[in-house]
């Protein structure tokens, strides 16, 4: 693993240790969505867990090239009294086993790729936490905007109630107009309370992602911003191929399976054991020569894969099957990614067009229509049912605008997840 990446991780870990998300309060300047994402990435426990898993994978690389521990044995031989008593022969043996040259390098390559996969999973976790934070933020903003729409509708209905009461007092309309208007006003006020509850729940969700206590006050920028997707579809698909974490991780897994095939074939090659033995004959008659009571011995051994058809052949066949599986997985995830990016892009584009249509055309027309209808109702040119339908159309246009904006923002977040990186950077 490059030292620069590890150093950056240590710096980020120190920043995380010094960060206290509970220190945020409503008196601070309103936080933008990008600031909320940064806080979530630093404070979210899922990101920390993924970062620790990556750190653990990095520290397993050196172990693959570390030699096996040597074995030392002592033999107290031919003792006439007890196993630990005076012996006729003392043997000191030192042995070391090692793999066929080259195996450890392949195993190190696998460990390096596994650490890179762990790092990609960290990036995927950050990506998902970013998406969850953006989704919670946009939901809070949209529910707040819906609450404002409902509040405006409550104001319009209150105005209709006053107009209906004035017309009824002048015997121009029936009492049912007043009752219907009051009913609609009460229902709208209840809906207003519903959206206030939804906003409180949205704040709780956002606090959870920021690892803050439930109910903590949080000041956020509630401006609804809609930006067009100006990148072409082909460029987005190519970008997903290049940066999506699952694609890169699957490609690394394929390379690991290819290395595993090489290692399986290397099982036909022997592993070795070498050793040295020192003998100390305490009984001179046991020694090779009466005047030579100490000698040395060398030991060399290697394994013989004589049961290769039961072990090595099966290992190679299994490694080939795993390699083909990894290649199929890579091809599948690339196709799935391209299809997901294309589908999400088209849906987001349509939602954006709908949002702009409602914002720039339909909502102004609906508002103008309501003002005209209210004046016409006061002069007796239209009945209450017509006025009510016009008011409902005005309310529905604003709600449809926010629904289209919600679909666009949700599609944009999903598109960023499918690509593996933010669209605007």
mmCIF file of C-alpha atoms in Angstrom:
data_model
loop_
_atom_site.group_PDB
_atom_site.id
_atom_site.type_symbol
_atom_site.label_atom_id
_atom_site.label_comp_id
_atom_site.label_asym_id
_atom_site.label_seq_id
_atom_site.Cartn_x
_atom_site.Cartn_y
_atom_site.Cartn_z
ATOM 1 C CA UNK A 1 0.000 0.000 0.000
ATOM 2 C CA UNK A 2 1.488 3.383 -0.930
ATOM 3 C CA UNK A 3 2.875 5.327 1.990
ATOM 4 C CA UNK A 4 1.026 8.456 0.859
ATOM 5 C CA UNK A 5 -2.345 6.742 1.306
ATOM 6 C CA UNK A 6 -1.416 5.455 4.753
ATOM 7 C CA UNK A 7 -0.172 8.888 5.778
ATOM 8 C CA UNK A 8 -3.387 10.487 4.585
ATOM 9 C CA UNK A 9 -5.379 7.935 6.563
ATOM 10 C CA UNK A 10 -3.413 8.757 9.725
ATOM 11 C CA UNK A 11 -4.034 12.480 9.216
ATOM 12 C CA UNK A 12 -7.734 11.863 8.694
ATOM 13 C CA UNK A 13 -7.849 9.622 11.770
ATOM 14 C CA UNK A 14 -6.359 12.417 13.879
ATOM 15 C CA UNK A 15 -8.939 14.834 12.499
ATOM 16 C CA UNK A 16 -11.697 12.387 13.374
ATOM 17 C CA UNK A 17 -10.388 11.966 16.906
ATOM 18 C CA UNK A 18 -10.441 15.731 17.409
ATOM 19 C CA UNK A 19 -13.907 16.167 15.893
ATOM 20 C CA UNK A 20 -16.900 16.393 18.191
ATOM 21 C CA UNK A 21 -20.205 16.382 16.271
ATOM 22 C CA UNK A 22 -22.128 17.179 19.444
ATOM 23 C CA UNK A 23 -20.517 20.624 19.481
ATOM 24 C CA UNK A 24 -22.724 21.742 16.593
ATOM 25 C CA UNK A 25 -25.715 23.794 17.605
ATOM 26 C CA UNK A 26 -28.477 25.808 16.081
ATOM 27 C CA UNK A 27 -26.626 29.078 16.750
ATOM 28 C CA UNK A 28 -23.940 28.173 14.214
ATOM 29 C CA UNK A 29 -24.146 29.339 10.613
ATOM 30 C CA UNK A 30 -26.501 27.187 8.517
ATOM 31 C CA UNK A 31 -24.701 24.140 7.160
ATOM 32 C CA UNK A 32 -24.743 23.355 3.463
ATOM 33 C CA UNK A 33 -25.161 19.842 2.119
ATOM 34 C CA UNK A 34 -21.437 19.578 1.345
ATOM 35 C CA UNK A 35 -20.562 20.536 4.927
ATOM 36 C CA UNK A 36 -23.023 17.986 6.289
ATOM 37 C CA UNK A 37 -21.446 15.317 4.102
ATOM 38 C CA UNK A 38 -17.964 16.165 5.405
ATOM 39 C CA UNK A 39 -19.175 15.945 8.999
ATOM 40 C CA UNK A 40 -20.916 12.636 8.359
ATOM 41 C CA UNK A 41 -17.831 11.136 6.724
ATOM 42 C CA UNK A 42 -15.725 12.091 9.741
ATOM 43 C CA UNK A 43 -18.215 11.115 12.455
ATOM 44 C CA UNK A 44 -20.244 8.215 11.077
ATOM 45 C CA UNK A 45 -19.407 4.880 12.795
ATOM 46 C CA UNK A 46 -19.809 2.912 9.546
ATOM 47 C CA UNK A 47 -17.008 4.910 7.943
ATOM 48 C CA UNK A 48 -14.786 4.417 10.979
ATOM 49 C CA UNK A 49 -15.369 0.666 10.940
ATOM 50 C CA UNK A 50 -14.515 0.471 7.234
ATOM 51 C CA UNK A 51 -11.387 2.520 7.833
ATOM 52 C CA UNK A 52 -10.248 0.140 10.605
ATOM 53 C CA UNK A 53 -10.866 -2.862 8.339
ATOM 54 C CA UNK A 54 -8.658 -1.264 5.708
ATOM 55 C CA UNK A 55 -5.966 -0.609 8.322
ATOM 56 C CA UNK A 56 -6.131 -4.257 9.408
ATOM 57 C CA UNK A 57 -5.755 -5.402 5.787
ATOM 58 C CA UNK A 58 -2.706 -3.170 5.300
ATOM 59 C CA UNK A 59 -1.003 -4.698 8.331
ATOM 60 C CA UNK A 60 -1.436 -8.217 6.929
ATOM 61 C CA UNK A 61 0.771 -7.590 3.879
ATOM 62 C CA UNK A 62 4.190 -8.014 5.509
ATOM 63 C CA UNK A 63 3.158 -11.292 7.112
ATOM 64 C CA UNK A 64 2.951 -12.976 3.696
ATOM 65 C CA UNK A 65 6.698 -12.654 3.088
ATOM 66 C CA UNK A 66 7.742 -13.351 6.669
ATOM 67 C CA UNK A 67 9.610 -16.690 6.957
ATOM 68 C CA UNK A 68 8.217 -19.484 9.073
ATOM 69 C CA UNK A 69 9.355 -19.575 12.671
ATOM 70 C CA UNK A 70 12.371 -21.884 13.087
ATOM 71 C CA UNK A 71 11.965 -24.959 15.274
ATOM 72 C CA UNK A 72 14.466 -25.822 17.986
ATOM 73 C CA UNK A 73 14.344 -29.225 19.667
ATOM 74 C CA UNK A 74 16.383 -30.735 22.470
ATOM 75 C CA UNK A 75 16.570 -34.477 22.997
ATOM 76 C CA UNK A 76 17.714 -35.858 26.345
ATOM 77 C CA UNK A 77 18.427 -39.414 25.189
ATOM 78 C CA UNK A 78 19.016 -42.679 27.079
ATOM 79 C CA UNK A 79 18.736 -41.365 30.597
ATOM 80 C CA UNK A 80 18.952 -44.283 33.082
ATOM 81 C CA UNK A 81 17.083 -42.568 35.910
ATOM 82 C CA UNK A 82 14.431 -40.159 34.575
ATOM 83 C CA UNK A 83 13.606 -38.286 31.348
ATOM 84 C CA UNK A 84 15.319 -35.199 32.715
ATOM 85 C CA UNK A 85 18.172 -36.976 34.454
ATOM 86 C CA UNK A 86 21.716 -37.429 33.229
ATOM 87 C CA UNK A 87 21.555 -38.626 29.636
ATOM 88 C CA UNK A 88 23.897 -40.706 27.551
ATOM 89 C CA UNK A 89 23.255 -38.467 24.558
ATOM 90 C CA UNK A 90 22.101 -34.889 24.156
ATOM 91 C CA UNK A 91 20.816 -33.750 20.773
ATOM 92 C CA UNK A 92 20.291 -30.119 19.754
ATOM 93 C CA UNK A 93 18.265 -29.692 16.558
ATOM 94 C CA UNK A 94 17.500 -26.499 14.646
ATOM 95 C CA UNK A 95 15.282 -26.646 11.522
ATOM 96 C CA UNK A 96 13.608 -24.174 9.188
ATOM 97 C CA UNK A 97 10.914 -24.814 6.562
ATOM 98 C CA UNK A 98 10.258 -22.563 3.597
ATOM 99 C CA UNK A 99 8.138 -22.534 0.493
ATOM 100 C CA UNK A 100 9.334 -22.969 -3.044
ATOM 101 C CA UNK A 101 10.877 -19.632 -4.152
ATOM 102 C CA UNK A 102 8.263 -17.333 -5.691
ATOM 103 C CA UNK A 103 5.202 -18.447 -3.745
ATOM 104 C CA UNK A 104 5.561 -15.743 -1.112
ATOM 105 C CA UNK A 105 5.717 -13.014 -3.765
ATOM 106 C CA UNK A 106 2.419 -14.173 -5.248
ATOM 107 C CA UNK A 107 0.899 -14.326 -1.776
ATOM 108 C CA UNK A 108 2.118 -10.794 -1.095
ATOM 109 C CA UNK A 109 0.491 -9.609 -4.328
ATOM 110 C CA UNK A 110 -2.783 -11.133 -3.155
ATOM 111 C CA UNK A 111 -2.496 -9.397 0.221
ATOM 112 C CA UNK A 112 -1.759 -6.048 -1.438
ATOM 113 C CA UNK A 113 -4.824 -6.407 -3.650
ATOM 114 C CA UNK A 114 -6.936 -7.442 -0.664
ATOM 115 C CA UNK A 115 -5.830 -4.258 1.123
ATOM 116 C CA UNK A 116 -6.722 -2.256 -1.987
ATOM 117 C CA UNK A 117 -10.139 -3.939 -2.018
ATOM 118 C CA UNK A 118 -10.590 -2.986 1.653
ATOM 119 C CA UNK A 119 -9.698 0.589 0.727
ATOM 120 C CA UNK A 120 -12.269 0.516 -2.088
ATOM 121 C CA UNK A 121 -14.862 -0.754 0.374
ATOM 122 C CA UNK A 122 -13.979 2.209 2.586
ATOM 123 C CA UNK A 123 -14.573 4.502 -0.390
ATOM 124 C CA UNK A 124 -17.873 2.703 -1.081
ATOM 125 C CA UNK A 125 -18.931 3.208 2.528
ATOM 126 C CA UNK A 126 -18.075 6.901 2.286
ATOM 127 C CA UNK A 127 -20.062 7.049 -0.951
ATOM 128 C CA UNK A 128 -23.100 5.425 0.669
ATOM 129 C CA UNK A 129 -22.891 7.637 3.758
ATOM 130 C CA UNK A 130 -22.654 10.652 1.464
ATOM 131 C CA UNK A 131 -25.755 9.477 -0.395
ATOM 132 C CA UNK A 132 -27.659 8.822 2.830
ATOM 133 C CA UNK A 133 -26.715 12.248 4.203
ATOM 134 C CA UNK A 134 -27.707 14.013 0.986
ATOM 135 C CA UNK A 135 -30.986 12.091 0.907
ATOM 136 C CA UNK A 136 -31.785 13.022 4.507
ATOM 137 C CA UNK A 137 -30.858 16.652 3.844
ATOM 138 C CA UNK A 138 -32.964 16.887 0.678
ATOM 139 C CA UNK A 139 -35.875 15.209 2.467
ATOM 140 C CA UNK A 140 -35.636 17.788 5.249
ATOM 141 C CA UNK A 141 -35.536 20.631 2.723
ATOM 142 C CA UNK A 142 -38.429 19.203 0.688
ATOM 143 C CA UNK A 143 -40.585 18.548 3.737
ATOM 144 C CA UNK A 144 -39.888 22.102 4.842
ATOM 145 C CA UNK A 145 -40.880 23.363 1.398
ATOM 146 C CA UNK A 146 -44.030 21.227 1.502
ATOM 147 C CA UNK A 147 -44.784 22.678 4.907
ATOM 148 C CA UNK A 148 -44.471 26.158 3.401
ATOM 149 C CA UNK A 149 -46.804 25.186 0.552
ATOM 150 C CA UNK A 150 -49.338 23.832 3.032
ATOM 151 C CA UNK A 151 -48.978 27.006 5.133
ATOM 152 C CA UNK A 152 -49.658 29.107 2.044
ATOM 153 C CA UNK A 153 -52.619 26.904 1.224
ATOM 154 C CA UNK A 154 -53.891 27.416 4.782
ATOM 155 C CA UNK A 155 -53.650 31.155 4.203
ATOM 156 C CA UNK A 156 -55.548 30.881 0.926
ATOM 157 C CA UNK A 157 -58.244 28.737 2.537
ATOM 158 C CA UNK A 158 -58.534 31.193 5.400
ATOM 159 C CA UNK A 159 -59.056 33.925 2.832
ATOM 160 C CA UNK A 160 -61.714 31.793 1.095
ATOM 161 C CA UNK A 161 -63.477 31.252 4.433
ATOM 162 C CA UNK A 162 -63.606 35.016 5.059
ATOM 163 C CA UNK A 163 -64.879 35.669 1.532
ATOM 164 C CA UNK A 164 -67.520 32.941 1.877
ATOM 165 C CA UNK A 165 -68.627 34.293 5.257
ATOM 166 C CA UNK A 166 -68.943 37.812 3.815
ATOM 167 C CA UNK A 167 -70.924 36.522 0.849
ATOM 168 C CA UNK A 168 -73.143 34.420 3.129
ATOM 169 C CA UNK A 169 -73.821 37.355 5.415
ATOM 170 C CA UNK A 170 -75.034 39.243 2.352
ATOM 171 C CA UNK A 171 -77.224 36.261 1.383
ATOM 172 C CA UNK A 172 -75.258 35.847 -1.843
ATOM 173 C CA UNK A 173 -74.196 32.211 -1.259
ATOM 174 C CA UNK A 174 -75.503 29.244 0.650
ATOM 175 C CA UNK A 175 -74.233 28.236 4.107
ATOM 176 C CA UNK A 176 -72.743 25.069 2.602
ATOM 177 C CA UNK A 177 -70.037 27.232 1.013
ATOM 178 C CA UNK A 178 -68.923 28.448 4.444
ATOM 179 C CA UNK A 179 -69.054 24.948 5.949
ATOM 180 C CA UNK A 180 -67.082 23.473 3.037
ATOM 181 C CA UNK A 181 -64.470 26.196 3.269
ATOM 182 C CA UNK A 182 -64.079 25.687 7.041
ATOM 183 C CA UNK A 183 -63.772 21.924 6.518
ATOM 184 C CA UNK A 184 -61.008 22.379 3.941
ATOM 185 C CA UNK A 185 -59.229 24.817 6.242
ATOM 186 C CA UNK A 186 -59.293 22.400 9.190
ATOM 187 C CA UNK A 187 -57.992 19.563 7.012
ATOM 188 C CA UNK A 188 -55.174 21.765 5.689
ATOM 189 C CA UNK A 189 -54.144 22.747 9.220
ATOM 190 C CA UNK A 190 -53.975 19.083 10.213
ATOM 191 C CA UNK A 191 -51.790 18.404 7.172
ATOM 192 C CA UNK A 192 -49.584 21.289 8.250
ATOM 193 C CA UNK A 193 -49.009 19.598 11.620
ATOM 194 C CA UNK A 194 -48.188 16.365 9.774
ATOM 195 C CA UNK A 195 -45.396 18.040 7.841
ATOM 196 C CA UNK A 196 -44.054 19.615 11.026
ATOM 197 C CA UNK A 197 -43.774 16.091 12.449
ATOM 198 C CA UNK A 198 -42.073 14.925 9.238
ATOM 199 C CA UNK A 199 -39.478 17.699 9.523
ATOM 200 C CA UNK A 200 -38.721 16.681 13.122
ATOM 201 C CA UNK A 201 -38.227 13.092 11.990
ATOM 202 C CA UNK A 202 -35.981 14.257 9.144
ATOM 203 C CA UNK A 203 -33.794 16.139 11.628
ATOM 204 C CA UNK A 204 -33.557 12.984 13.752
ATOM 205 C CA UNK A 205 -32.414 10.965 10.736
ATOM 206 C CA UNK A 206 -29.815 13.589 9.872
ATOM 207 C CA UNK A 207 -28.540 13.702 13.463
ATOM 208 C CA UNK A 208 -28.197 9.912 13.396
ATOM 209 C CA UNK A 209 -26.025 10.069 10.276
ATOM 210 C CA UNK A 210 -23.923 12.799 11.888
ATOM 211 C CA UNK A 211 -23.578 10.659 15.044
ATOM 212 C CA UNK A 212 -25.300 13.300 17.173
ATOM 213 C CA UNK A 213 -27.855 12.806 19.978
ATOM 214 C CA UNK A 214 -31.489 12.554 18.972
ATOM 215 C CA UNK A 215 -33.235 15.893 19.263
ATOM 216 C CA UNK A 216 -30.082 17.997 18.967
ATOM 217 C CA UNK A 217 -30.825 21.312 17.244
ATOM 218 C CA UNK A 218 -29.277 21.579 13.805
ATOM 219 C CA UNK A 219 -29.166 24.640 11.569
ATOM 220 C CA UNK A 220 -29.014 23.772 7.874
ATOM 221 C CA UNK A 221 -29.379 25.749 4.685
ATOM 222 C CA UNK A 222 -32.914 24.961 3.501
ATOM 223 C CA UNK A 223 -32.605 26.534 0.069
ATOM 224 C CA UNK A 224 -33.830 24.164 -2.644
ATOM 225 C CA UNK A 225 -31.320 24.158 -5.508
ATOM 226 C CA UNK A 226 -31.948 22.374 -8.797
ATOM 227 C CA UNK A 227 -28.995 22.025 -11.167
ATOM 228 C CA UNK A 228 -29.269 20.432 -14.583
ATOM 229 C CA UNK A 229 -27.343 17.292 -15.527
ATOM 230 C CA UNK A 230 -25.140 18.621 -18.307
ATOM 231 C CA UNK A 231 -22.880 15.573 -18.751
ATOM 232 C CA UNK A 232 -23.696 13.182 -21.617
ATOM 233 C CA UNK A 233 -24.778 9.647 -20.806
ATOM 234 C CA UNK A 234 -21.786 7.963 -22.462
ATOM 235 C CA UNK A 235 -19.389 10.056 -20.395
ATOM 236 C CA UNK A 236 -21.195 9.073 -17.188
ATOM 237 C CA UNK A 237 -21.014 5.369 -18.071
ATOM 238 C CA UNK A 238 -17.289 5.624 -18.868
ATOM 239 C CA UNK A 239 -16.753 7.439 -15.592
ATOM 240 C CA UNK A 240 -18.601 4.704 -13.714
ATOM 241 C CA UNK A 241 -16.377 2.077 -15.349
ATOM 242 C CA UNK A 242 -13.333 4.017 -14.155
ATOM 243 C CA UNK A 243 -14.287 4.913 -10.579
ATOM 244 C CA UNK A 244 -17.108 2.726 -9.262
ATOM 245 C CA UNK A 245 -15.748 0.895 -6.251
ATOM 246 C CA UNK A 246 -17.527 -2.409 -6.893
ATOM 247 C CA UNK A 247 -16.132 -2.612 -10.435
ATOM 248 C CA UNK A 248 -12.589 -1.881 -9.287
ATOM 249 C CA UNK A 249 -12.890 -4.331 -6.384
ATOM 250 C CA UNK A 250 -14.208 -7.070 -8.669
ATOM 251 C CA UNK A 251 -11.344 -6.433 -11.094
ATOM 252 C CA UNK A 252 -8.863 -6.811 -8.232
ATOM 253 C CA UNK A 253 -10.639 -9.987 -7.121
ATOM 254 C CA UNK A 254 -10.237 -11.337 -10.654
ATOM 255 C CA UNK A 255 -6.502 -10.653 -10.516
ATOM 256 C CA UNK A 256 -6.347 -12.375 -7.131
ATOM 257 C CA UNK A 257 -8.087 -15.418 -8.606
ATOM 258 C CA UNK A 258 -5.550 -15.433 -11.451
ATOM 259 C CA UNK A 259 -2.734 -15.347 -8.905
ATOM 260 C CA UNK A 260 -4.465 -18.109 -6.959
ATOM 261 C CA UNK A 261 -4.329 -20.228 -10.122
ATOM 262 C CA UNK A 262 -0.561 -19.702 -10.323
ATOM 263 C CA UNK A 263 -0.219 -20.677 -6.660
ATOM 264 C CA UNK A 264 -2.327 -23.786 -7.224
ATOM 265 C CA UNK A 265 -0.018 -24.847 -10.056
ATOM 266 C CA UNK A 266 3.006 -24.175 -7.852
ATOM 267 C CA UNK A 267 1.702 -26.779 -5.416
ATOM 268 C CA UNK A 268 3.275 -29.361 -7.747
ATOM 269 C CA UNK A 269 6.635 -27.858 -6.733
ATOM 270 C CA UNK A 270 8.153 -29.015 -3.454
ATOM 271 C CA UNK A 271 8.458 -27.075 -0.228
ATOM 272 C CA UNK A 272 11.714 -27.532 1.674
ATOM 273 C CA UNK A 273 12.941 -28.110 5.179
ATOM 274 C CA UNK A 274 16.568 -27.647 6.218
ATOM 275 C CA UNK A 275 18.089 -28.229 9.593
ATOM 276 C CA UNK A 276 21.252 -28.768 11.584
ATOM 277 C CA UNK A 277 21.788 -31.115 14.526
ATOM 278 C CA UNK A 278 24.449 -31.106 17.189
ATOM 279 C CA UNK A 279 25.085 -34.323 19.178
ATOM 280 C CA UNK A 280 26.829 -34.395 22.545
ATOM 281 C CA UNK A 281 27.688 -37.971 23.651
ATOM 282 C CA UNK A 282 28.099 -38.112 27.400
ATOM 283 C CA UNK A 283 28.956 -41.833 27.225
ATOM 284 C CA UNK A 284 32.172 -42.140 25.181
ATOM 285 C CA UNK A 285 31.276 -45.613 23.891
ATOM 286 C CA UNK A 286 28.195 -44.136 22.172
ATOM 287 C CA UNK A 287 30.270 -41.659 20.179
ATOM 288 C CA UNK A 288 31.400 -42.350 16.607
ATOM 289 C CA UNK A 289 34.984 -42.322 17.888
ATOM 290 C CA UNK A 290 36.255 -42.633 21.479
ATOM 291 C CA UNK A 291 38.098 -39.339 21.205
ATOM 292 C CA UNK A 292 35.258 -37.563 19.321
ATOM 293 C CA UNK A 293 32.262 -37.123 21.621
ATOM 294 C CA UNK A 294 30.635 -34.287 19.632
ATOM 295 C CA UNK A 295 29.519 -34.123 16.006
ATOM 296 C CA UNK A 296 27.249 -32.220 13.618
ATOM 297 C CA UNK A 297 24.550 -33.373 11.198
ATOM 298 C CA UNK A 298 22.775 -31.599 8.320
ATOM 299 C CA UNK A 299 19.176 -32.307 7.357
ATOM 300 C CA UNK A 300 17.494 -31.491 4.028
ATOM 301 C CA UNK A 301 13.913 -32.508 3.222
ATOM 302 C CA UNK A 302 11.136 -31.716 0.776
ATOM 303 C CA UNK A 303 7.612 -32.888 0.232
ATOM 304 C CA UNK A 304 6.622 -35.202 -2.600
ATOM 305 C CA UNK A 305 3.191 -34.487 -4.189
ATOM 306 C CA UNK A 306 2.542 -38.146 -4.961
ATOM 307 C CA UNK A 307 -1.199 -37.774 -4.333
ATOM 308 C CA UNK A 308 -1.480 -34.927 -6.823
ATOM 309 C CA UNK A 309 -4.656 -36.315 -8.420
ATOM 310 C CA UNK A 310 -6.441 -35.962 -5.059
ATOM 311 C CA UNK A 311 -5.065 -32.581 -3.994
ATOM 312 C CA UNK A 312 -3.063 -30.513 -6.467
ATOM 313 C CA UNK A 313 -5.189 -31.341 -9.523
ATOM 314 C CA UNK A 314 -8.352 -30.453 -7.614
ATOM 315 C CA UNK A 315 -6.805 -27.213 -6.357
ATOM 316 C CA UNK A 316 -5.946 -26.193 -9.917
ATOM 317 C CA UNK A 317 -9.438 -27.073 -11.179
ATOM 318 C CA UNK A 318 -11.030 -25.118 -8.333
ATOM 319 C CA UNK A 319 -8.766 -22.119 -9.002
ATOM 320 C CA UNK A 320 -9.728 -22.155 -12.698
ATOM 321 C CA UNK A 321 -13.425 -22.219 -11.788
ATOM 322 C CA UNK A 322 -12.957 -19.348 -9.315
ATOM 323 C CA UNK A 323 -11.151 -17.341 -11.988
ATOM 324 C CA UNK A 324 -13.973 -17.826 -14.480
ATOM 325 C CA UNK A 325 -16.458 -16.859 -11.763
ATOM 326 C CA UNK A 326 -14.551 -13.632 -11.077
ATOM 327 C CA UNK A 327 -14.450 -12.793 -14.786
ATOM 328 C CA UNK A 328 -18.187 -13.395 -15.110
ATOM 329 C CA UNK A 329 -18.833 -11.272 -12.012
ATOM 330 C CA UNK A 330 -16.793 -8.436 -13.504
ATOM 331 C CA UNK A 331 -18.656 -8.573 -16.820
ATOM 332 C CA UNK A 332 -21.998 -8.709 -14.992
ATOM 333 C CA UNK A 333 -21.336 -5.753 -12.705
ATOM 334 C CA UNK A 334 -20.142 -3.656 -15.654
ATOM 335 C CA UNK A 335 -23.360 -4.385 -17.551
ATOM 336 C CA UNK A 336 -25.486 -3.743 -14.469
ATOM 337 C CA UNK A 337 -23.687 -0.474 -13.830
ATOM 338 C CA UNK A 338 -24.194 0.731 -17.408
ATOM 339 C CA UNK A 339 -27.891 -0.164 -17.283
ATOM 340 C CA UNK A 340 -28.378 1.492 -13.880
ATOM 341 C CA UNK A 341 -26.595 4.686 -14.946
ATOM 342 C CA UNK A 342 -28.628 4.905 -18.157
ATOM 343 C CA UNK A 343 -31.956 4.300 -16.383
ATOM 344 C CA UNK A 344 -31.263 6.707 -13.541
ATOM 345 C CA UNK A 345 -29.954 9.376 -15.915
ATOM 346 C CA UNK A 346 -33.067 9.298 -18.106
ATOM 347 C CA UNK A 347 -35.399 9.345 -15.084
ATOM 348 C CA UNK A 348 -33.495 12.241 -13.508
ATOM 349 C CA UNK A 349 -33.587 14.174 -16.777
ATOM 350 C CA UNK A 350 -37.347 13.742 -17.047
ATOM 351 C CA UNK A 351 -37.823 14.764 -13.405
ATOM 352 C CA UNK A 352 -35.693 17.858 -14.017
ATOM 353 C CA UNK A 353 -37.767 18.852 -17.046
ATOM 354 C CA UNK A 354 -40.961 18.362 -15.027
ATOM 355 C CA UNK A 355 -39.561 20.444 -12.178
ATOM 356 C CA UNK A 356 -38.688 23.321 -14.479
ATOM 357 C CA UNK A 357 -42.092 23.105 -16.197
ATOM 358 C CA UNK A 358 -43.980 23.400 -12.901
ATOM 359 C CA UNK A 359 -41.669 26.082 -11.502
ATOM 360 C CA UNK A 360 -41.570 28.382 -14.523
ATOM 361 C CA UNK A 361 -44.962 27.800 -16.129
ATOM 362 C CA UNK A 362 -47.652 25.829 -14.346
ATOM 363 C CA UNK A 363 -47.304 27.307 -10.861
ATOM 364 C CA UNK A 364 -47.498 30.950 -12.069
ATOM 365 C CA UNK A 365 -50.563 30.051 -14.167
ATOM 366 C CA UNK A 366 -52.230 28.306 -11.235
ATOM 367 C CA UNK A 367 -51.576 31.272 -8.925
ATOM 368 C CA UNK A 368 -52.941 33.708 -11.479
ATOM 369 C CA UNK A 369 -55.984 31.488 -11.984
ATOM 370 C CA UNK A 370 -56.688 31.460 -8.229
ATOM 371 C CA UNK A 371 -56.559 35.245 -7.961
ATOM 372 C CA UNK A 372 -58.924 35.613 -10.906
ATOM 373 C CA UNK A 373 -61.287 32.940 -9.533
ATOM 374 C CA UNK A 374 -61.369 34.531 -6.084
ATOM 375 C CA UNK A 375 -62.392 37.872 -7.614
ATOM 376 C CA UNK A 376 -64.986 36.149 -9.823
ATOM 377 C CA UNK A 377 -66.440 34.321 -6.819
ATOM 378 C CA UNK A 378 -66.779 37.575 -4.898
ATOM 379 C CA UNK A 379 -68.717 39.057 -7.808
ATOM 380 C CA UNK A 380 -70.898 35.957 -8.136
ATOM 381 C CA UNK A 381 -69.627 34.928 -11.576
ATOM 382 C CA UNK A 382 -68.540 31.423 -10.436
ATOM 383 C CA UNK A 383 -69.774 29.108 -7.706
ATOM 384 C CA UNK A 384 -67.886 27.776 -4.711
ATOM 385 C CA UNK A 385 -67.160 24.392 -6.335
ATOM 386 C CA UNK A 386 -65.327 26.076 -9.172
ATOM 387 C CA UNK A 387 -63.349 28.220 -6.743
ATOM 388 C CA UNK A 388 -62.477 25.144 -4.695
ATOM 389 C CA UNK A 389 -61.238 23.301 -7.794
ATOM 390 C CA UNK A 390 -59.084 26.266 -8.787
ATOM 391 C CA UNK A 391 -57.586 26.417 -5.300
ATOM 392 C CA UNK A 392 -56.928 22.680 -5.341
ATOM 393 C CA UNK A 393 -55.240 23.005 -8.730
ATOM 394 C CA UNK A 394 -53.000 25.744 -7.366
ATOM 395 C CA UNK A 395 -52.058 23.597 -4.369
ATOM 396 C CA UNK A 396 -51.572 20.498 -6.534
ATOM 397 C CA UNK A 397 -49.269 22.376 -8.913
ATOM 398 C CA UNK A 398 -46.944 23.393 -6.087
ATOM 399 C CA UNK A 399 -46.975 19.928 -4.548
ATOM 400 C CA UNK A 400 -46.301 18.349 -7.962
ATOM 401 C CA UNK A 401 -43.357 20.722 -8.371
ATOM 402 C CA UNK A 402 -41.846 19.533 -5.099
ATOM 403 C CA UNK A 403 -42.568 15.896 -5.967
ATOM 404 C CA UNK A 404 -40.776 16.332 -9.282
ATOM 405 C CA UNK A 405 -37.889 18.041 -7.461
ATOM 406 C CA UNK A 406 -37.815 15.156 -5.003
ATOM 407 C CA UNK A 407 -37.647 12.642 -7.843
ATOM 408 C CA UNK A 408 -34.866 14.611 -9.497
ATOM 409 C CA UNK A 409 -32.772 14.956 -6.346
ATOM 410 C CA UNK A 410 -33.305 11.297 -5.404
ATOM 411 C CA UNK A 411 -32.365 10.274 -8.940
ATOM 412 C CA UNK A 412 -29.257 12.445 -8.809
ATOM 413 C CA UNK A 413 -28.147 10.870 -5.523
ATOM 414 C CA UNK A 414 -28.815 7.366 -6.886
ATOM 415 C CA UNK A 415 -26.923 8.236 -10.055
ATOM 416 C CA UNK A 416 -23.914 9.336 -8.000
ATOM 417 C CA UNK A 417 -24.070 6.041 -6.114
ATOM 418 C CA UNK A 418 -24.229 4.053 -9.347
ATOM 419 C CA UNK A 419 -21.262 5.993 -10.773
ATOM 420 C CA UNK A 420 -19.299 5.893 -7.517
ATOM 421 C CA UNK A 421 -18.435 9.590 -7.321
ATOM 422 C CA UNK A 422 -20.216 12.970 -7.095
ATOM 423 C CA UNK A 423 -21.411 14.449 -10.377
ATOM 424 C CA UNK A 424 -20.146 17.960 -9.637
ATOM 425 C CA UNK A 425 -16.488 17.992 -8.647
#
